[in-house]
Coordinates of C-alpha atoms and ligand atoms in Angstrom, one line a residue:
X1 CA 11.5 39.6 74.5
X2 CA 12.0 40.5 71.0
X3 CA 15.6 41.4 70.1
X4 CA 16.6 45.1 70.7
X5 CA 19.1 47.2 68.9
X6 CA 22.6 46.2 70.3
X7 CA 21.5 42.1 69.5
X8 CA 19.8 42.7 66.1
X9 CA 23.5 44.5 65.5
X10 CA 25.2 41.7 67.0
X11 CA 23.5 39.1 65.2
X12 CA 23.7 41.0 61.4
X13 CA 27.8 41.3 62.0
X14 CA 28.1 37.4 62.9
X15 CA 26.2 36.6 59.5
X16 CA 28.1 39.1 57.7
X17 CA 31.3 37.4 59.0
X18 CA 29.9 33.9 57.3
X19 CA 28.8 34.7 53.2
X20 CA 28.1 31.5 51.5
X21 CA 26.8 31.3 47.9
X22 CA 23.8 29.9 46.8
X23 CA 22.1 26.8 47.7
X24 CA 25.6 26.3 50.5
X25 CA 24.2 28.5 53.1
X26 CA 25.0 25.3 55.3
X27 CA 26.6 27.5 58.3
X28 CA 24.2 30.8 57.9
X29 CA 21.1 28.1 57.8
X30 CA 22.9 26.5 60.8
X31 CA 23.1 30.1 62.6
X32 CA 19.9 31.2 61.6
X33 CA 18.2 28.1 63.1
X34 CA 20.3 28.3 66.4
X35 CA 18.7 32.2 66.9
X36 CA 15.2 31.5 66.1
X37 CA 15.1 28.3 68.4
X38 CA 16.1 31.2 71.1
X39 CA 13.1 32.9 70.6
X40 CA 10.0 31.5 72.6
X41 CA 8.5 28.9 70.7
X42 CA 4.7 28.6 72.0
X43 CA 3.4 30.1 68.9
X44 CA 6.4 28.7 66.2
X45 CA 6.6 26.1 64.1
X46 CA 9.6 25.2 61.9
X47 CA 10.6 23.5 58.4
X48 CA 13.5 23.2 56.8
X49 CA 13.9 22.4 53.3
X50 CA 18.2 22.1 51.9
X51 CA 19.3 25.2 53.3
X52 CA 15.9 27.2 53.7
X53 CA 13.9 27.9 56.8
X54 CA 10.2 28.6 57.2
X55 CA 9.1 29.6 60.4
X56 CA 4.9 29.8 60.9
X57 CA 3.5 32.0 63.8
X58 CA 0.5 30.5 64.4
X59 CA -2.1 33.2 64.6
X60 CA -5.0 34.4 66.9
X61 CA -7.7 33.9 64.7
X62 CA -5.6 31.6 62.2
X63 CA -7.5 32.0 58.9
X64 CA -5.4 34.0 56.7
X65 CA -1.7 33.9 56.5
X66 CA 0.8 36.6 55.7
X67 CA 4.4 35.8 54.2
X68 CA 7.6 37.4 55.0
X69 CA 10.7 36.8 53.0
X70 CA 14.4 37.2 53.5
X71 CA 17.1 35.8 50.9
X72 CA 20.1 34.1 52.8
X73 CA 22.8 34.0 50.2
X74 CA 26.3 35.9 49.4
X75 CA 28.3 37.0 46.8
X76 CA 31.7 35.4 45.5
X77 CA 33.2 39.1 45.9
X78 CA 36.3 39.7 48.0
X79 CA 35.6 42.0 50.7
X80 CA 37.5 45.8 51.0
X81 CA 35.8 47.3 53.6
X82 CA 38.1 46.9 56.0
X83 CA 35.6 46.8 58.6
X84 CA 36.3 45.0 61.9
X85 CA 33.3 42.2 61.3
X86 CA 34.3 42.0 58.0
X87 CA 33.9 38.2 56.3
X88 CA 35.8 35.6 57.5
X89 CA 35.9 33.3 54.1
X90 CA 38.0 34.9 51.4
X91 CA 36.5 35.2 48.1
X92 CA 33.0 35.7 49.6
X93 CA 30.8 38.9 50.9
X94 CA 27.5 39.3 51.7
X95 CA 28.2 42.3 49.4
X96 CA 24.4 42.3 48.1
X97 CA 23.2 43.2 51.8
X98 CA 21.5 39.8 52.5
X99 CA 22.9 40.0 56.1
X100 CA 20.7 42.8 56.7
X101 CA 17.9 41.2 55.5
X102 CA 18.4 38.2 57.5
X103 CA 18.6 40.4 60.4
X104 CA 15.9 42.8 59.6
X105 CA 13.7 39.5 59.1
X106 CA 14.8 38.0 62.7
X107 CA 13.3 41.3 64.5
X108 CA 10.6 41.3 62.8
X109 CA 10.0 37.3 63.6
X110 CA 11.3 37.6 67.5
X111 CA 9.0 40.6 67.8
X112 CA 5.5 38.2 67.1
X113 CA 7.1 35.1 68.7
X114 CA 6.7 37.2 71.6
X115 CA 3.2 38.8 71.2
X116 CA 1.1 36.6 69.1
X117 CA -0.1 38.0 65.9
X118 CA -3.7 38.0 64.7
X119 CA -3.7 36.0 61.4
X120 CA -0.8 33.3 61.0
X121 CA 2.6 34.6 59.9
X122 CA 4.9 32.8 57.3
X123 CA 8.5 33.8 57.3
X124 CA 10.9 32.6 54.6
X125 CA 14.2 32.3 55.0
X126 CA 15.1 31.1 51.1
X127 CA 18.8 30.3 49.7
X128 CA 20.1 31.6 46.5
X129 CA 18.7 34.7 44.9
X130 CA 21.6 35.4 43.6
X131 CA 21.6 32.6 41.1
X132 CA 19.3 29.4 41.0
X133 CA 16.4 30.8 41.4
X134 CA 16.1 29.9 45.4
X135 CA 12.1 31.2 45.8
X136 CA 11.4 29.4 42.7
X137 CA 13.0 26.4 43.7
X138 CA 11.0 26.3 46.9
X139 CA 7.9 27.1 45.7
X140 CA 8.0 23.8 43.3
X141 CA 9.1 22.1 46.0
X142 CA 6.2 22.6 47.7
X143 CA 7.9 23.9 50.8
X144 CA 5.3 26.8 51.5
X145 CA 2.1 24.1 50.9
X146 CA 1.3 23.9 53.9
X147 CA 1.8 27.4 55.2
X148 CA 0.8 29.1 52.1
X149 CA 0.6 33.1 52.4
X150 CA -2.4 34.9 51.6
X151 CA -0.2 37.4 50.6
X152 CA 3.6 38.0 50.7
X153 CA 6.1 40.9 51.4
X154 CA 10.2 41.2 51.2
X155 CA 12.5 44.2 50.7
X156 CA 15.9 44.8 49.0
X157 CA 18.2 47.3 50.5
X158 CA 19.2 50.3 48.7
X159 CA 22.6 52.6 49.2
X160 CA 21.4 55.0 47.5
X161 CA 18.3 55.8 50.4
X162 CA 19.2 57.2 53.7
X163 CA 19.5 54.6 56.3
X164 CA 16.4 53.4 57.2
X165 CA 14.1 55.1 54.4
X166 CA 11.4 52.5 53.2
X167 CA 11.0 53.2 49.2
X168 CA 8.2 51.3 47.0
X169 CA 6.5 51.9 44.2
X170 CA 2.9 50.9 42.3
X171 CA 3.7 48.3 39.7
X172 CA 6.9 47.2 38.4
X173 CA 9.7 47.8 40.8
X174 CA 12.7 45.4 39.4
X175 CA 13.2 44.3 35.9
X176 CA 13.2 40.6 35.2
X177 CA 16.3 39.4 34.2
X178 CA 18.0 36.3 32.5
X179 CA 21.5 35.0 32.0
X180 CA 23.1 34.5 28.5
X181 CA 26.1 32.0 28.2
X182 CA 27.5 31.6 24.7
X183 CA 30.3 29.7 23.5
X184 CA 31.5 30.4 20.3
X185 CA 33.7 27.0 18.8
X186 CA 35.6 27.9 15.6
X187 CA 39.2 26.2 14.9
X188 CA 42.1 27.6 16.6
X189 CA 45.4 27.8 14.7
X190 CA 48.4 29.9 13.9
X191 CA 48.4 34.0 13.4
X192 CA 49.9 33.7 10.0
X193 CA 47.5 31.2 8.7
X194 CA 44.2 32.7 8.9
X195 CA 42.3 31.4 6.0
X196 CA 43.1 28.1 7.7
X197 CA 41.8 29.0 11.2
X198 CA 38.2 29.5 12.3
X199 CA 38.9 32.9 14.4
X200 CA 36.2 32.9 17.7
X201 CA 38.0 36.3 18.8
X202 CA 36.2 37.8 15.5
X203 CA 32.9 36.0 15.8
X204 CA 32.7 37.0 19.4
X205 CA 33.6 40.3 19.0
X206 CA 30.5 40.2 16.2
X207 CA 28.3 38.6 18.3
X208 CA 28.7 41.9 20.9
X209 CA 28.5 44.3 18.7
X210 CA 25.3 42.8 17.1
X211 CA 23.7 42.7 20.8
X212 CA 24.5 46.2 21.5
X213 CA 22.0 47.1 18.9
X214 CA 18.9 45.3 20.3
X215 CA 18.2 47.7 22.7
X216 CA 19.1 50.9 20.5
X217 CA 17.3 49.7 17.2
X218 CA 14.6 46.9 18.6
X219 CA 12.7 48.0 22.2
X220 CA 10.6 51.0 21.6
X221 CA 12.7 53.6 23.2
X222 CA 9.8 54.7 25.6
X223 CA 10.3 51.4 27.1
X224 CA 13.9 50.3 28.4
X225 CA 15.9 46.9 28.5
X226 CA 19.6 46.4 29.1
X227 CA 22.1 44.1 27.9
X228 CA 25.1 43.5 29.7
X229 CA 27.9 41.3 28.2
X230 CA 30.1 41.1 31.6
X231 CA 33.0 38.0 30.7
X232 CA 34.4 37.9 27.6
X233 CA 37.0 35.2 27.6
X234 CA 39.5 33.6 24.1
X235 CA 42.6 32.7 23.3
X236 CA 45.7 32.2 25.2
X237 CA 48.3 34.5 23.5
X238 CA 48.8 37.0 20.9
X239 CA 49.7 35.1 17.9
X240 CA 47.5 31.9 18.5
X241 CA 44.1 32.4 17.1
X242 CA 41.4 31.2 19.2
X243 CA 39.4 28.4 18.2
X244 CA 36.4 29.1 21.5
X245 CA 35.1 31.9 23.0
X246 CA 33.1 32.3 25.7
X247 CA 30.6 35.0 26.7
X248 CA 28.4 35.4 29.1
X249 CA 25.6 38.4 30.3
X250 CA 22.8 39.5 31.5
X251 CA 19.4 40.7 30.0
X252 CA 17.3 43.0 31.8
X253 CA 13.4 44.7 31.0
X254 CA 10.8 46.1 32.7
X255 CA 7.5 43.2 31.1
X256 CA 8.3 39.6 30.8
X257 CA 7.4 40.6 27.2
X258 CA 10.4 42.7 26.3
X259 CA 12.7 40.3 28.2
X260 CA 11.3 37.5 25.9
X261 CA 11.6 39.8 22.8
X262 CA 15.3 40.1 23.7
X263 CA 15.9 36.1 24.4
X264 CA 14.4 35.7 20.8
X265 CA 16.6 38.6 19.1
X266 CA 19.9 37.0 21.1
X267 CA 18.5 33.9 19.9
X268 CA 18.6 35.0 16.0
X269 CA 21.7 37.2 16.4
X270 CA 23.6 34.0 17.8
X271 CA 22.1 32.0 14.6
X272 CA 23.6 34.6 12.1
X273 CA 27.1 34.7 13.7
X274 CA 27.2 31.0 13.2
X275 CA 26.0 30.7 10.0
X276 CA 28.1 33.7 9.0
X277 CA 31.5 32.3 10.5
X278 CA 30.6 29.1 10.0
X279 CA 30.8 28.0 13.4
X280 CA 29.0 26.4 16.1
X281 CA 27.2 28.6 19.1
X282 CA 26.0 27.2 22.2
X283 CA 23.6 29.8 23.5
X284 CA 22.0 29.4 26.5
X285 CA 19.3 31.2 28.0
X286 CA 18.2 31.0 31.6
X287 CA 15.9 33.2 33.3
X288 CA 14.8 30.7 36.0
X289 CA 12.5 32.7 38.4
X290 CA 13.9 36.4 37.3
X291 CA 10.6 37.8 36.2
X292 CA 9.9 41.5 36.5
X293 CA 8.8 42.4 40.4
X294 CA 5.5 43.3 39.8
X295 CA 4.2 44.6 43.1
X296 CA 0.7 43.9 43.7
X297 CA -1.9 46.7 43.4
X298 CA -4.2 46.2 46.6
X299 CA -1.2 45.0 48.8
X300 CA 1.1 48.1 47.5
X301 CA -1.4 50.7 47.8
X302 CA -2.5 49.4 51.1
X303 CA 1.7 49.7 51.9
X304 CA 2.4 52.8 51.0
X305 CA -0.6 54.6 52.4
X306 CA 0.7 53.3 55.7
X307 CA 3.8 54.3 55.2
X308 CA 3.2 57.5 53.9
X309 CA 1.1 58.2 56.9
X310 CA 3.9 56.9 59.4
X311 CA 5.1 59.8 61.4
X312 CA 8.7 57.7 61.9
X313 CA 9.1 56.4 58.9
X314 CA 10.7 58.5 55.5
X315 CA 8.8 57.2 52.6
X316 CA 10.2 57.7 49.6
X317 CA 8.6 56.9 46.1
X318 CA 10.8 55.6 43.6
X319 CA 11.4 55.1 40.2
X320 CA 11.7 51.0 38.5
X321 CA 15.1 49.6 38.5
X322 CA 16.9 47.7 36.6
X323 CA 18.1 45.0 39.6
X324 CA 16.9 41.8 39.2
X325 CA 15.1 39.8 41.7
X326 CA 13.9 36.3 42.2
X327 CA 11.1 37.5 44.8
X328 CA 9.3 38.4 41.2
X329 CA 8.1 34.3 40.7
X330 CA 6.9 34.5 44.0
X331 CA 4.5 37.9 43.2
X332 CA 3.6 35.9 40.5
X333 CA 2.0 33.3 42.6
X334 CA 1.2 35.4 45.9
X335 CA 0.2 38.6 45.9
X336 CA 2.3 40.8 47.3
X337 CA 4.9 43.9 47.8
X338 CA 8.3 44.5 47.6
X339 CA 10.1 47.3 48.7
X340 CA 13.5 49.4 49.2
X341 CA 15.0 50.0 52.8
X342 CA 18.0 52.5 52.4
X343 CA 21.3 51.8 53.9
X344 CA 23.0 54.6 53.1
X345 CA 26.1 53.9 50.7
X346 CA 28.5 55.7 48.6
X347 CA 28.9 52.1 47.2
X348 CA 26.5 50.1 45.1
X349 CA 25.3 46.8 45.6
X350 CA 27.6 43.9 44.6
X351 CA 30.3 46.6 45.2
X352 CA 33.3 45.1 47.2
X353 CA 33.2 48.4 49.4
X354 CA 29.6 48.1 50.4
X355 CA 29.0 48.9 53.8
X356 CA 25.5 48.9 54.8
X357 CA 24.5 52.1 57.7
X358 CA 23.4 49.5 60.7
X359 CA 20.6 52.1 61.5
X360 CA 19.0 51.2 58.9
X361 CA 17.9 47.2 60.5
X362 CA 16.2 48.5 63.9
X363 CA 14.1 51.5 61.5
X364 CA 13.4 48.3 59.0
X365 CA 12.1 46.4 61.8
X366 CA 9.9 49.2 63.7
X367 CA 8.3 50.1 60.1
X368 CA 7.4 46.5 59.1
X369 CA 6.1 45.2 63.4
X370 CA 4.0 48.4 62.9
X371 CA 2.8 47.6 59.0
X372 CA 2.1 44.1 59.8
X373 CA 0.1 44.9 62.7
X374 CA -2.3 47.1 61.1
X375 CA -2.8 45.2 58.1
X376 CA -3.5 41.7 60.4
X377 CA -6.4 44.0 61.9
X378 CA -7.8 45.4 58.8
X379 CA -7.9 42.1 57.3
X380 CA -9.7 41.0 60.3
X381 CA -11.6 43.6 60.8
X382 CA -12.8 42.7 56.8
X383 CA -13.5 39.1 56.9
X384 CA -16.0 39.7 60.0
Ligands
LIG401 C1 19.4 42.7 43.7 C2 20.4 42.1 42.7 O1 21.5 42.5 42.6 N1 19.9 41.0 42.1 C3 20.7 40.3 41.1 C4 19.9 39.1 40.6 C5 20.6 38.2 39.7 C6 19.8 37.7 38.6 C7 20.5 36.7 37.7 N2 21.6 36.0 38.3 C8 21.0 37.4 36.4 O2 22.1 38.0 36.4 O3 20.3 37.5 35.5 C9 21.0 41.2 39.9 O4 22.1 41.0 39.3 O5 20.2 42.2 39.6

């Protein structure tokens, strides 16, 4: 039987209890394979690669394959909800909604290990979005080879959609993103000697203030990018100057070109500042799989015509955001969609608050059993 409401529930709040960071999903892999070996396993097969799971279905008439992923990974973000299920390792929370996704993924599966689908089914369970690129590093790793979709789907929750609303979009639906880490090392020395001191408070300081105008004087301002400079770290007191500084942010646009426009102008930005204070920068830049979601058009429009035309389900069309995903390397191997499924939030993601409307998984579940179906048919129905 697949799982109903009250166990779907059951199952999200047990992995909510348990939020491990990237690549050490070791106990939510461990609970993830204990509930899928549960499910009746005449039609299952199952892989697992580090901390990643991929289950296949094997299909009726198995000669095309559709892909289903869930990310697995939390955040290191100390839980305020004060809900009773609330995490159960300080410091960590699935605060990014994974645990919904998980669970959302696990109805879906326990729904076709029940009633055997038409084409074969491939349902990723992959580590680390968050950071490390997790799809990315399964895909090289040629963990999907031998069940390779035919096409691919996956959705990211959204508080700001009522609970259970399914949101998509043609084209781009996240940005792609990558991660800057500079450090900025100057000499340190003492507040009354400046002249002999190398001061990295002063370069750093530059080195935000020139990045701030990337955006504003360099992206064509019909087209958008952001640049967020989150950790900004020198010095020890107030009469020491500080020899290192260390910054680190995040780069966001809507085409793979703007976001490599933007690495190139943080590259030149971080030359000046250490040619100018005469210090050394050690810029990295690393986008790993971050590219722009760019949701496929025959696989979207297919999507959101039956989605639109759902009687139960509240399809809403929405705008790009500015989110980062790594499901956008694998839409750049598989055709695919991604979408939104509202949860209903005054809190945003990666908000320490965040407390996803449980509603929202058995709608998920009901809107993707019914989307999957039809397409399996109509892809059928196409290659005979
Ligand atoms: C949905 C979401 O919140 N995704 C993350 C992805 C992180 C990408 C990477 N670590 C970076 O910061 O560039 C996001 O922050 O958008």
């Amino acid at each position: 039987m697949a799982f109903n409401e009250a166990e779907l529930i059951k199952i999200r709040r047990e992995l909510h209890q348990i939020p491990e960071i990237g690549m050490q999903e070791f106990m939510t892999s461990e609970k993830l394979l204990k509930i899928i070996k549960r499910l009746p396993q005449k039609y299952l097969e199952i892989k697992v690669w580090k901390t990643a799971i991929v289950v296949h279905v094997l299909g009726k008439k198995a000669t095309k394959t559709i892909g289903y992923r869930t990310d697995i990974d939390g955040l290191p973000v100390t839980e305020e909800t004060g809900l009773p299920f609330s995490s159960k390792r300080p410091g960590y929370m699935h605060a990014c909604g994974h645990d919904i996704h998980m669970t959302v993924a696990l109805g879906i599966l326990s729904h076709f290990a029940d009633e055997q689908p038409e084409c074969n089914l491939t349902f990723l369970f992959q580590p680390s979005e968050e950071i490390l690129s997790g799809g990315k590093q399964v895909y090289e790793n040629g963990v999907l080879d031998e069940w390779m979709p035919d096409e691919i789907y996956a959705f990211h929750d959204n508080p700001q959609l009522p609970a259970g609303a399914i949101g998509c979009r043609m084209g781009t639906l996240f940005a792609g993103t990558c991660e800057i880490h500079a450090t900025f090392i100057g000499k340190s020395g003492h507040a009354a000697y400046p002249h002999m001191a190398n001061d990295m408070v002063v370069a750093g300081a530059q080195f935000v203030n020139q990045i701030q105008t990337i955006v504003s004087r360099n992206i064509d301002p019909i087209q958008s990018g952001v640049i967020t400079l989150g950790h900004f770290n020198a010095g020890t007191t107030g009469n020491i100057i500080a020899g290192k500084c260390q910054i680190d942010g995040t780069i966001r646009a809507l085409t793979q070109k703007n976001n490599l426009f933007i690495q190139k102008r943080v590259q030149q930005i971080a030359k000046g500042i250490e040619d100018s204070f005469d210090c050394e920068v050690k810029l990295i830049l690393q986008q790993g799989g971050y590219y722009p979601v760019e949701n496929n058009k025959k696989t979207t429009a297919y999507f959101i015509d039956y989605m639109q035309h759902n009687q139960d389900v509240n399809f809403i069309e929405t705008a790009p955001a500015m989110t980062g995903e790594d499901f956008g390397f694998l839409l750049s191997k598989i055709p695919g969609t991604m979408f939104w499924l509202g949860v209903d939030s005054p809190y945003s993601l990666h908000s320490e608050h965040l407390a996803p409307k449980e509603d929202a998984i058995m709608k998920g579940v009901n809107a993707m059993v019914g989307y999957l179906k039809k397409r399996q048919k109509d892809i059928f129905a196409a290659e005979y």
